[in-house]
Short mmCIF file of C-alpha atoms (C1' of nucleotides) in Angstrom, two decimals:
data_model
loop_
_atom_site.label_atom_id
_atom_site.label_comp_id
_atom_site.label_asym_id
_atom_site.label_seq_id
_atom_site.Cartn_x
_atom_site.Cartn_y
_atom_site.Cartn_z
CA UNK F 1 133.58 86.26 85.13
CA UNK F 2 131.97 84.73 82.11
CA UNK F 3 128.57 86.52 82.92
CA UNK F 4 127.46 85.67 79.09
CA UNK F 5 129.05 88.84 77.01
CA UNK F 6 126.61 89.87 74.72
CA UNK F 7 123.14 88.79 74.85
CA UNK F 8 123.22 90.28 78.79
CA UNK F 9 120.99 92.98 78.92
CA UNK F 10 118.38 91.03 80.98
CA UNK F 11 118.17 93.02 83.92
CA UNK F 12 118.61 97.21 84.10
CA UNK F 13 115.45 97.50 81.43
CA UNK F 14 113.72 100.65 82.97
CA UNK F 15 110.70 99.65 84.48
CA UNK F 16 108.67 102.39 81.17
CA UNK F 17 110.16 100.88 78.46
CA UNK F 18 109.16 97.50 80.14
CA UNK F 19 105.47 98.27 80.35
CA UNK F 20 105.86 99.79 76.71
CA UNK F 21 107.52 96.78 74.96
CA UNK F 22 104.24 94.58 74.78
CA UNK F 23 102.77 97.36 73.02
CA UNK F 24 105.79 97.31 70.45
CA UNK F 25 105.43 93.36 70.63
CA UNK F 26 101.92 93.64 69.30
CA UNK F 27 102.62 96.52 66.13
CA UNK F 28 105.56 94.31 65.02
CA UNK F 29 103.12 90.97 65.33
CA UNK F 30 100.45 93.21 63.52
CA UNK F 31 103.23 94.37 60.63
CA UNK F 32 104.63 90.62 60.15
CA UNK F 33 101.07 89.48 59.39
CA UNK F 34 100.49 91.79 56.37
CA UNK F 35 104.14 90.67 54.97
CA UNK F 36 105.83 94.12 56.34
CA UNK F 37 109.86 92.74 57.23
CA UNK F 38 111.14 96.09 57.99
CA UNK F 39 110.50 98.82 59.61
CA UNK F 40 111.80 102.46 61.05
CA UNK F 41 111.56 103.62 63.95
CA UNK F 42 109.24 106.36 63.09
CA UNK F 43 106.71 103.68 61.54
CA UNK F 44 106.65 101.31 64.80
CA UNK F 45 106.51 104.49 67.12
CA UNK F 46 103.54 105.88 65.03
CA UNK F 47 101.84 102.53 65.52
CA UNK F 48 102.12 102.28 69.30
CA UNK F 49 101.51 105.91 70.25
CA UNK F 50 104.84 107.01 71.19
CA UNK F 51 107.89 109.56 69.87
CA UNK F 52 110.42 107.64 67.90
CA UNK F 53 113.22 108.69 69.68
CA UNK F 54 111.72 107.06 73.01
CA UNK F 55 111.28 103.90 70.82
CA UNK F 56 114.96 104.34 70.11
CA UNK F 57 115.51 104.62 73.25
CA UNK F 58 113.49 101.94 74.29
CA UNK F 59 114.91 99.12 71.93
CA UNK F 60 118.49 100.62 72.76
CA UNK F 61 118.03 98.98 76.16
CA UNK F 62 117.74 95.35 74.55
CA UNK F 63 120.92 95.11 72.82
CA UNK F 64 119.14 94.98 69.64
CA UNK F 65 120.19 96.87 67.18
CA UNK F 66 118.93 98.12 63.76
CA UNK F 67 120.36 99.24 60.59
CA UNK F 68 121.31 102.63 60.26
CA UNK F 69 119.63 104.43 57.27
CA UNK F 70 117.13 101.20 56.61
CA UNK F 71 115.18 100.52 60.26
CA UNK F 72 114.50 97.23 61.84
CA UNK F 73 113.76 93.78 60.86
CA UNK F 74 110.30 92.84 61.92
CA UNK F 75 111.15 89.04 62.62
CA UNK F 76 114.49 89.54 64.75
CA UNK F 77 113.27 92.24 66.89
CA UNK F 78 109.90 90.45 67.94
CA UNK F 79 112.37 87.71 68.77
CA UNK F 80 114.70 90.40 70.70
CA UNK F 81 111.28 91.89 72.61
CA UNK F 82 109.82 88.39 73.21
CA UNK F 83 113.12 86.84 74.40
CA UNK F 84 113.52 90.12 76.95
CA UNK F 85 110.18 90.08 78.37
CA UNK F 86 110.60 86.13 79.26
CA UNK F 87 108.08 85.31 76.59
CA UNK F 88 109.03 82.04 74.90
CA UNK F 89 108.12 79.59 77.54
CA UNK F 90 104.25 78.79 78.65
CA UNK F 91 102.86 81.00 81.30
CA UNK F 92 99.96 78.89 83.16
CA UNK F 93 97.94 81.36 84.84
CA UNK F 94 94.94 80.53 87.16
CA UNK F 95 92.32 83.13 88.35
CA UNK F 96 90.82 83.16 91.33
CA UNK F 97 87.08 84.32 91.96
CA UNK F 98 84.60 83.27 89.76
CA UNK F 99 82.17 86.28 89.73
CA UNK F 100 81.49 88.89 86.69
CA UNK F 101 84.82 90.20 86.37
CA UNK F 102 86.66 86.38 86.49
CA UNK F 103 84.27 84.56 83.97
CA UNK F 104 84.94 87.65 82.22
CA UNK F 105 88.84 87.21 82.14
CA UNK F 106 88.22 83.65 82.13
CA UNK F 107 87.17 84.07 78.42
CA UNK F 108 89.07 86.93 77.59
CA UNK F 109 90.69 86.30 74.25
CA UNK F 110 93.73 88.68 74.89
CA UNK F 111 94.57 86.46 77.70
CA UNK F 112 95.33 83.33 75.44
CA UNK F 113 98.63 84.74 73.28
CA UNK F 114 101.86 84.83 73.68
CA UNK F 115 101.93 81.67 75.78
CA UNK F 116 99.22 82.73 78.61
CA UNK F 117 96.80 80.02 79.43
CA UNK F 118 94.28 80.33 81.44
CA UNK F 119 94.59 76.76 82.76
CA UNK F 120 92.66 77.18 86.60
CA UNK F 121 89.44 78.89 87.74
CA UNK F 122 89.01 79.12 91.58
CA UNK F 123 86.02 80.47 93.39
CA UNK F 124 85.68 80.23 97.37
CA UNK F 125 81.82 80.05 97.05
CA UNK F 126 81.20 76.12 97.37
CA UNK F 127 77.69 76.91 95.49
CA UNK F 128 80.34 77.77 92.34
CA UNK F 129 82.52 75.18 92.78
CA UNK F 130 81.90 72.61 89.62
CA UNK F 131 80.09 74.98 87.65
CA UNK F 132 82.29 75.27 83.92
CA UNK F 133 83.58 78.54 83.03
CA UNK F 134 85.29 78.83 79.52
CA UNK F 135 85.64 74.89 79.21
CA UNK F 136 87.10 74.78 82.96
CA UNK F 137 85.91 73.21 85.57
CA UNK F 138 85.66 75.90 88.78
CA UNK F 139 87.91 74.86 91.61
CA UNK F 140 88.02 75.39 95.33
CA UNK F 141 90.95 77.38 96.74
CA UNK F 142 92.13 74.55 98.74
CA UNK F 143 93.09 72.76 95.60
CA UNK F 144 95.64 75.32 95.06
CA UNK F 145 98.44 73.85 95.95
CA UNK F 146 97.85 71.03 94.02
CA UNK F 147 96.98 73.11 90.74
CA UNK F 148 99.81 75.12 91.22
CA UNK F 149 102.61 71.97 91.57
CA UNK F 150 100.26 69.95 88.64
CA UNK F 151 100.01 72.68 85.95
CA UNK F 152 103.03 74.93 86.77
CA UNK F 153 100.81 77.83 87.41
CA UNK F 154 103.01 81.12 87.39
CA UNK F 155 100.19 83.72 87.21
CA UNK F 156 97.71 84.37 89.24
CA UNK F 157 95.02 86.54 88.85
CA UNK F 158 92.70 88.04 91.72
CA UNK F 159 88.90 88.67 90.48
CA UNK F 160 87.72 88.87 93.74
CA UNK F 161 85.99 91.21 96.00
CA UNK F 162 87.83 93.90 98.05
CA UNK F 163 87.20 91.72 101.50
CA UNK F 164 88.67 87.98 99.72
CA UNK F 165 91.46 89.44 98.14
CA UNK F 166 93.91 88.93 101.07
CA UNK F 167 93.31 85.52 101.84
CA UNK F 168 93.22 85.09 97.99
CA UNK F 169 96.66 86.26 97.67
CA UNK F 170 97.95 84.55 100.63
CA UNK F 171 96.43 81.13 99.54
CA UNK F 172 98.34 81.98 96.02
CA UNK F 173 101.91 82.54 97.24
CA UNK F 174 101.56 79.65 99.75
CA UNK F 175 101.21 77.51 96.94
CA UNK F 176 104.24 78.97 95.62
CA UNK F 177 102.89 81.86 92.57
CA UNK F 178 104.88 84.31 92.61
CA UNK F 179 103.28 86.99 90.37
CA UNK F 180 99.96 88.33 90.86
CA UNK F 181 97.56 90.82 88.99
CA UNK F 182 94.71 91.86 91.27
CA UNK F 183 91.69 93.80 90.35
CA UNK F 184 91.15 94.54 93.54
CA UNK F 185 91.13 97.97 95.00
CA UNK F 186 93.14 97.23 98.02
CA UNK F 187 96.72 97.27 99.41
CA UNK F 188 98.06 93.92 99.82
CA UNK F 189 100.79 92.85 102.05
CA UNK F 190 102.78 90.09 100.50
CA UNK F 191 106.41 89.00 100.86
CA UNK F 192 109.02 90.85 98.87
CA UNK F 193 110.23 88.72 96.59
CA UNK F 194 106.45 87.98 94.90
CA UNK F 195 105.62 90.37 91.72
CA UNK F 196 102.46 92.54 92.08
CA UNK F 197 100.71 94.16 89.64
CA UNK F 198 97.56 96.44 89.69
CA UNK F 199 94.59 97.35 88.00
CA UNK F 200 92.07 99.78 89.62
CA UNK F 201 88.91 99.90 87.33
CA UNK F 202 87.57 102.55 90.07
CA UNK F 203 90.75 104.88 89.79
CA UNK F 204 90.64 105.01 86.06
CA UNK F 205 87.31 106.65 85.82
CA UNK F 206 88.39 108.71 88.72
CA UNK F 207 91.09 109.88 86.70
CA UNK F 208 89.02 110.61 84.01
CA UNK F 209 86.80 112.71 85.98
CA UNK F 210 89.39 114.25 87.35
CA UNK F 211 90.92 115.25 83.61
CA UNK F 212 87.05 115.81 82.28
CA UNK F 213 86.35 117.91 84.94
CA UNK F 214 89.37 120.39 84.40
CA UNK F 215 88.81 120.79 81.22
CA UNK F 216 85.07 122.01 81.98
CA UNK F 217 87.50 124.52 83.93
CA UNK F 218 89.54 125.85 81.53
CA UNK F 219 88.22 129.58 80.47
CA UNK F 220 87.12 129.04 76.44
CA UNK F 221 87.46 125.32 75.79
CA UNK F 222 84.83 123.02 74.92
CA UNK F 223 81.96 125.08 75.83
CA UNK F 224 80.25 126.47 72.30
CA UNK F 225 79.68 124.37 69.55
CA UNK V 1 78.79 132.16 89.36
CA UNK V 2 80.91 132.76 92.78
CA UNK V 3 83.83 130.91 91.92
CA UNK V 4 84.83 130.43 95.16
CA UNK V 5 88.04 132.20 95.58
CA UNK V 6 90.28 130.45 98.09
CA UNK V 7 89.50 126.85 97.50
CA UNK V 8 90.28 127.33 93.95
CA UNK V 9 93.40 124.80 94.14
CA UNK V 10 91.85 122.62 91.27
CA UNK V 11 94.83 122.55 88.73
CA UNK V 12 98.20 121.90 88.96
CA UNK V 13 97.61 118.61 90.87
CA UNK V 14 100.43 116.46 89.33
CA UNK V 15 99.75 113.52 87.92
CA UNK V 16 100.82 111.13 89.77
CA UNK V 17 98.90 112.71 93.18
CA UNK V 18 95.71 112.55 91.20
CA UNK V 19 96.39 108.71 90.39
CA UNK V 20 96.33 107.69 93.98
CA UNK V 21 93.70 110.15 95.40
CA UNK V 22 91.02 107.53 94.45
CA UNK V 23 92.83 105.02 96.95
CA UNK V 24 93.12 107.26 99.80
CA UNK V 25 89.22 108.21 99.18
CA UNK V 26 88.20 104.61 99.47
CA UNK V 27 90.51 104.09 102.64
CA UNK V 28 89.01 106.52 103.99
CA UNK V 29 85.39 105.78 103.11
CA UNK V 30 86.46 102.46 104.87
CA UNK V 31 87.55 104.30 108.12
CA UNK V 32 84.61 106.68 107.85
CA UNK V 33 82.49 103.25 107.71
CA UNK V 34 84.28 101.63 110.93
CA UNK V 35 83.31 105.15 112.75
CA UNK V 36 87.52 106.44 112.81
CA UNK V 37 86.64 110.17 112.68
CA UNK V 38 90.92 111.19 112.63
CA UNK V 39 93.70 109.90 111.02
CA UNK V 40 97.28 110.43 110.96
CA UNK V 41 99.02 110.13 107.96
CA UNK V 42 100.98 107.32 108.99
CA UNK V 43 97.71 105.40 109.51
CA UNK V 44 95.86 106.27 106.32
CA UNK V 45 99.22 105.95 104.22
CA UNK V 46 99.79 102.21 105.14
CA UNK V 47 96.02 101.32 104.93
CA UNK V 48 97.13 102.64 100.93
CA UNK V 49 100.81 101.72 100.75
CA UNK V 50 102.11 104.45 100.24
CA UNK V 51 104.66 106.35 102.44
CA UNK V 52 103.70 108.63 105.07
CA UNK V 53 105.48 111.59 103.44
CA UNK V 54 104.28 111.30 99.96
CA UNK V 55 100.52 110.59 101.54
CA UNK V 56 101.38 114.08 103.06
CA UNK V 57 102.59 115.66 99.63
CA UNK V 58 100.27 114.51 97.98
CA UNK V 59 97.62 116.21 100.16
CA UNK V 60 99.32 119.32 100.11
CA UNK V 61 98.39 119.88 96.92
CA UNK V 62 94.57 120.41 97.89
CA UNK V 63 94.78 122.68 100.06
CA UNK V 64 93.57 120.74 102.82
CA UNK V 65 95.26 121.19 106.04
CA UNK V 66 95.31 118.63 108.44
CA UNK V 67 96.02 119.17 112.13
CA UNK V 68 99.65 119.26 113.36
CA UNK V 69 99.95 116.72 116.67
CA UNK V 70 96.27 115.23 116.04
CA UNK V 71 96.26 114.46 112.40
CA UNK V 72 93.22 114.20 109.18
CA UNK V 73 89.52 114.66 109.60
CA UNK V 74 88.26 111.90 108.03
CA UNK V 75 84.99 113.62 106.68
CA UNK V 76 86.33 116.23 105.62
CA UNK V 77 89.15 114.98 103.94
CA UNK V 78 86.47 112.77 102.05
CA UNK V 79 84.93 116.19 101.22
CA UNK V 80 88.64 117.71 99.74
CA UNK V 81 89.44 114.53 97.92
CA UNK V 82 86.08 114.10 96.22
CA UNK V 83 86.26 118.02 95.05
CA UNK V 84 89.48 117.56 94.28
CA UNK V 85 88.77 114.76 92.01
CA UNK V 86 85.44 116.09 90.66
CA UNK V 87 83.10 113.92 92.45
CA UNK V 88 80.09 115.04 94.10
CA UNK V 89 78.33 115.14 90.77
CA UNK V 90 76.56 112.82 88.19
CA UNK V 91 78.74 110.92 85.89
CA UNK V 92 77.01 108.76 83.47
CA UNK V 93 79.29 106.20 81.66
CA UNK V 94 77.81 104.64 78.46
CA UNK V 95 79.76 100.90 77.08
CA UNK V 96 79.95 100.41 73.93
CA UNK V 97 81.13 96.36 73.17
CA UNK V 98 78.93 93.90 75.00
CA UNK V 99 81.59 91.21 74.35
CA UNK V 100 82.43 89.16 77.98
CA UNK V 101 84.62 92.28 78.97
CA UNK V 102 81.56 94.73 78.16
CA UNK V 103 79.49 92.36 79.95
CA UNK V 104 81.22 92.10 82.92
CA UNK V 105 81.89 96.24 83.41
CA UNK V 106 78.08 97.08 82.79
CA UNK V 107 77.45 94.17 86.02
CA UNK V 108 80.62 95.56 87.70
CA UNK V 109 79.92 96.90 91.32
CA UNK V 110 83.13 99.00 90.99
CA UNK V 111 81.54 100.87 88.39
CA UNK V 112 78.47 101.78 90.60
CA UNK V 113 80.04 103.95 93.11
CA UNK V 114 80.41 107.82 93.45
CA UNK V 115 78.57 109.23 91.01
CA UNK V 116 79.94 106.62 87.99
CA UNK V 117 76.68 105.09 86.67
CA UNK V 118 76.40 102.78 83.27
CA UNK V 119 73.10 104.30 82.20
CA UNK V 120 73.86 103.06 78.00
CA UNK V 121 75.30 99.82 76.88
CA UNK V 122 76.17 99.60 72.88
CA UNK V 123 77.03 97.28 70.25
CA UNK V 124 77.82 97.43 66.54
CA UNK V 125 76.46 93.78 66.31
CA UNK V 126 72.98 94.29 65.70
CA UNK V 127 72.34 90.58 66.80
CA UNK V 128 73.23 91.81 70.20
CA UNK V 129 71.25 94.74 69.95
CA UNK V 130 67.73 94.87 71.87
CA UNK V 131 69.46 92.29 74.35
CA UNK V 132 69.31 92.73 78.30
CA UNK V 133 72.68 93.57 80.03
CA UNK V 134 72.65 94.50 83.44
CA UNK V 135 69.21 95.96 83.32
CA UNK V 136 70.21 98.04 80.27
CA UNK V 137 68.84 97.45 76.49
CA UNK V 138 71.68 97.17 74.36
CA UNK V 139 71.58 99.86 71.69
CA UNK V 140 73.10 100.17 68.31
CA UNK V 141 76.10 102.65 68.14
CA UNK V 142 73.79 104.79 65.76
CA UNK V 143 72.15 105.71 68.84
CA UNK V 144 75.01 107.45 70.44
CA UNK V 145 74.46 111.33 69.49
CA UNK V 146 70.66 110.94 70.84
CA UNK V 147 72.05 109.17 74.36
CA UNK V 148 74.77 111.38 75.23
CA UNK V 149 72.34 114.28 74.81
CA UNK V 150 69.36 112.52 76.61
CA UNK V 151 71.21 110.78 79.32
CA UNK V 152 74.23 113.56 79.19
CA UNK V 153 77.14 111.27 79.27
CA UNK V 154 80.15 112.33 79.99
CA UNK V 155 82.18 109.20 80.18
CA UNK V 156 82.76 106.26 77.55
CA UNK V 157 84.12 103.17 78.04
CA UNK V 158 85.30 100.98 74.54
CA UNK V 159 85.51 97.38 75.34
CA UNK V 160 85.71 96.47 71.43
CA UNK V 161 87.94 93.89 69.90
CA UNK V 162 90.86 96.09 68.65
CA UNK V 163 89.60 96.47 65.23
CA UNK V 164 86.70 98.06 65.85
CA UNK V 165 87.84 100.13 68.32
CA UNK V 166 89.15 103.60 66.67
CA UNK V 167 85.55 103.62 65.16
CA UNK V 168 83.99 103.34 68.31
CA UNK V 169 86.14 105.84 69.73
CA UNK V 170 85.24 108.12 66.71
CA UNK V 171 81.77 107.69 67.47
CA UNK V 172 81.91 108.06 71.25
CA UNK V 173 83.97 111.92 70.28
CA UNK V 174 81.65 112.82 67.27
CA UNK V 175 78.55 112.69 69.93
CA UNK V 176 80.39 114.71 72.21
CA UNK V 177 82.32 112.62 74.60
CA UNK V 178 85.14 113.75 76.37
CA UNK V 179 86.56 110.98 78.39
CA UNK V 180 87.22 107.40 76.91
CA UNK V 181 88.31 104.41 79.04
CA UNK V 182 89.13 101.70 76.73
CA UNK V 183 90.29 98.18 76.81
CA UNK V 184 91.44 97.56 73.65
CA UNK V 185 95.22 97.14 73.33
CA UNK V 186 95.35 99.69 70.26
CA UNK V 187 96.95 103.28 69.98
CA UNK V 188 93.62 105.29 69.56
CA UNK V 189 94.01 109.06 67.02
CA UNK V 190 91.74 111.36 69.12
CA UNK V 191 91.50 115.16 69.77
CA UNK V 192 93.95 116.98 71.67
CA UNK V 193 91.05 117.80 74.37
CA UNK V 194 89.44 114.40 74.47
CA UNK V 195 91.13 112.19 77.92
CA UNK V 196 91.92 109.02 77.05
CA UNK V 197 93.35 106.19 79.70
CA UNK V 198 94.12 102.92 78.84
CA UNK V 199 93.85 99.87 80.49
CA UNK V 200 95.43 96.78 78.53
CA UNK V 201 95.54 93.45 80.01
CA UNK V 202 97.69 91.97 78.37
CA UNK V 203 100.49 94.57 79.18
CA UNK V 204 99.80 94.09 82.35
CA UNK V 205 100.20 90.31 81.99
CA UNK V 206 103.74 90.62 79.84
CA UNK V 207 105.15 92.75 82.86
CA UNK V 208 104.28 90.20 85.45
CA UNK V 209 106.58 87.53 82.63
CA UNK V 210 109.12 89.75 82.48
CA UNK V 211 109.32 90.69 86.58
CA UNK V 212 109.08 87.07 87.16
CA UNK V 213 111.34 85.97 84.45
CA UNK V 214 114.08 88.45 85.96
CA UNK V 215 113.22 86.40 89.23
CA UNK V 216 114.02 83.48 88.40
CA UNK V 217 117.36 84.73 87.04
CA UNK V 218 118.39 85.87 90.00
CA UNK V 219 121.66 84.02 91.81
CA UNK V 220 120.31 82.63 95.01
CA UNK V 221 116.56 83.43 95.37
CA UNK V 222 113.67 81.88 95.70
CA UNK V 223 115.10 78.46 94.70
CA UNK V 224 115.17 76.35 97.95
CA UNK V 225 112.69 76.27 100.08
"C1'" DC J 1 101.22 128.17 132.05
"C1'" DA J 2 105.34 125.87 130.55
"C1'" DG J 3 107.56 122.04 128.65
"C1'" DA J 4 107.46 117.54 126.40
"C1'" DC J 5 105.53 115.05 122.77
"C1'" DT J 6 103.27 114.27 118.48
"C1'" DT J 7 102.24 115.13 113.77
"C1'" DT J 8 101.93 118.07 109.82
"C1'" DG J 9 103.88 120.92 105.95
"C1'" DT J 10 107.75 121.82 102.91
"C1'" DG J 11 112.46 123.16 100.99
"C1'" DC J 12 115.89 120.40 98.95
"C1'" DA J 13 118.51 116.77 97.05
"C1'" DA J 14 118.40 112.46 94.51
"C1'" DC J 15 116.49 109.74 91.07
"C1'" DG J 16 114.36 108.15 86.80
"C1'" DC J 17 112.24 109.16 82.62
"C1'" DT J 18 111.57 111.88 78.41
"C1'" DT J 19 113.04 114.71 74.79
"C1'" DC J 20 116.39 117.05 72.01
"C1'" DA J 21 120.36 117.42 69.12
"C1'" DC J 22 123.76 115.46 66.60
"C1'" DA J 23 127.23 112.29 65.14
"C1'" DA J 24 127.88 107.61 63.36
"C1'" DA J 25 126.56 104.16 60.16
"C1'" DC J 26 124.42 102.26 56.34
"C1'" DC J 27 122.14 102.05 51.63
"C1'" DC J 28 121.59 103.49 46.95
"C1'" DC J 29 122.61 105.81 42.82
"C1'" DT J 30 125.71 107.50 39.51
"C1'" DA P 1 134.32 104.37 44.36
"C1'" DG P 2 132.28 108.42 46.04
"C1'" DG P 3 128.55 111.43 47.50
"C1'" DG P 4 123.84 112.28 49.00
"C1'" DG P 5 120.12 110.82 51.66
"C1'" DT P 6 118.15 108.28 55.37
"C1'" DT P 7 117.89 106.28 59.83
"C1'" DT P 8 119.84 104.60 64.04
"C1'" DG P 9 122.20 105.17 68.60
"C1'" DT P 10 123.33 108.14 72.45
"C1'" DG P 11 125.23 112.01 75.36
"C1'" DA P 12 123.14 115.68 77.70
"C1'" DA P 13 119.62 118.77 79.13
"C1'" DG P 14 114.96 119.28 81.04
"C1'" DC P 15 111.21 117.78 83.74
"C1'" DG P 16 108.43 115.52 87.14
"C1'" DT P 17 108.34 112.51 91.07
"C1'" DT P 18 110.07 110.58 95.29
"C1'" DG P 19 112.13 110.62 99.78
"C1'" DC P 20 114.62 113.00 103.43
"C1'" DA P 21 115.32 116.23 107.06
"C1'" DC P 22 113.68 119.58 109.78
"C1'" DA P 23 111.03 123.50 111.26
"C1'" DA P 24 106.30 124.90 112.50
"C1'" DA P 25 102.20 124.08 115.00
"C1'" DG P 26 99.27 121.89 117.64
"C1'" DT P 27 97.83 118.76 122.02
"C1'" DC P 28 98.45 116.98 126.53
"C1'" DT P 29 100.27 116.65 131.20
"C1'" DG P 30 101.85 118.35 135.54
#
DNA sequence: CAGACTTTGTGCAACGCTTCACAAACCCCT
DNA sequence: AGGGGTTTGTGAAGCGTTGCACAAAGTCTG
């Protein structure tokens, strides 16, 4: 089985060190740009918040490895991250409702790097459709397909309300996306083999209140200045 | 002050329960709203899609008791999950960034429901200062100390560029915030008893790459139709 | 009132992730 | 060439979370 000896460690990356890598992506981007070629693991994992012994750990899983008693070179291991997180190629992504939240994304700077293009705006709301968000024209969902097969969308994004967000998703993955970040709060059902990702604005602050308001619990803490 | 002896199960929620108490509360508000007075846990754990058992675990932890052969009380398992979570009281939020992001949460519904409020919107661009967002003046971030006392704020939101951000979140802790939400794709220095949660787009983007990229690698799926 | 049925609550095992501890490997200086 | 210092890579322990299996507890029917 020729299975491609080294450079194999594709699959098996824990699902953590996944979410963790853009993170370590980013520090090595930000050390490149002021001239920085090398550096330890206690250096990147300062930068991106974590222990570096998970960063270690982390970068173990890549089949990258560093120099012993040096650190790592800036250059090869952004290409190491980038290559294992399928960066490298263009990755159209359309978004689909057009309210506060999507023109928001729609001009969202951190969604133009690292080969993500916002190249499709949808809305279902005819009275939206034509209107130019971010230098894009707004689209109806039933040009979808047609987007999709066009401009190679792989991403889609869900801006819409609780209520649309179904059909939204089901218009997506009939046109053949098969990864989707929604925004929102509610369970979809979608086949298994389409990637799902999401993020509850709600639950964070819940959360928060949640941590805020058992710390007003704790005995001494917090309460005199 | 009583303290209320029995229902006093308010720590040692793990984690990972308190993360998805928010959806069950909203599934339920939604069954409250269609008039469903019980649920089982079967019901209420696919309406958040989850499984039954951990739905049931998870619950455990609040010392709510549902009954055996019949199932939840809908109202008052609303009542157990918002005290759980710390709801059932004001929480002003104040935004500081009025970039399209900052924009975009001060209009966001999501942010309007139990309890959360945006009662301050900031800037350190004093172009953008005096500006309407949302019904809000936009203030400088000088203002801080004098809103957080006024307007008691207990939650702040950082929808900076990156850059600006551990500044902002220095501000938002030196006027006596507790609980940051923040956008910005940067590892933030903060003290031990201030919560932080992140929320990076981007991330969330590279994941959806890499799941899909690991997709497409796979022998025989999703290829022919 | 008894027995069948339904649904909850929970001990326990399995799993994945994080952290520690330490050996292996490399550079640099003399 | 050798020794000291530094940093990586990883086995193993610790911890939290998930999922299973089953007993406990309640309702409903005859």
């Amino acid at each position: 089985m020729p299975m491609t000896p080294s450079p194999s460690a594709h699959r098996d990356i824990p699902a953590a060190t996944v979410s963790r890598l853009p993170t370590y992506l980013r520090a090595l981007h930000s050390a490149a740009a002021r001239g920085i070629t090398t550096v330890s693991s206690g250096q990147l994992a300062s930068a991106a918040g974590v222990l570096p012994t998970q960063l270690r750990k982390d970068l173990s899983h890549l089949g990258s490895h560093g120099v012993r008693g040096v650190g790592y070179n800036v250059a090869r291991l952004i290409t190491e991250i980038a290559r294992a997180l399928g960066l490298g190629r263009a990755w159209p992504v359309a978004i689909v409702g057009m309210g506060n939240l999507g023109r928001a994304l729609a001009a969202y700077s951190g969604f133009g790097t690292e080969g993500f293009h916002v190249v499709a705006v949808l809305d279902r709301d005819p009275a939206l459709v034509g209107e130019q968000v971010a230098g894009l024209t707004v689209r109806p969902i039933e040009d979808l397909p047609a987007l999709v097969a066009e401009l190679g969308i792989a991403i889609g994004v869900l801006a819409t309300p609780s209520d649309g967000a179904q059909t939204a998703a089901d218009a997506l993955v009939a046109a053949g996306v098969e990864a989707i970040l929604t925004f929102a709060p509610a369970a979809l059902a979608l086949p298994p083999h389409v990637s799902l990702r999401r993020v509850d604005l709600a639950t964070e602050l819940h959360v928060l209140a949640f941590l805020r308001a058992s710390l007003s619990d704790l005995p001494d803490v917090g309460v005199a200045g």
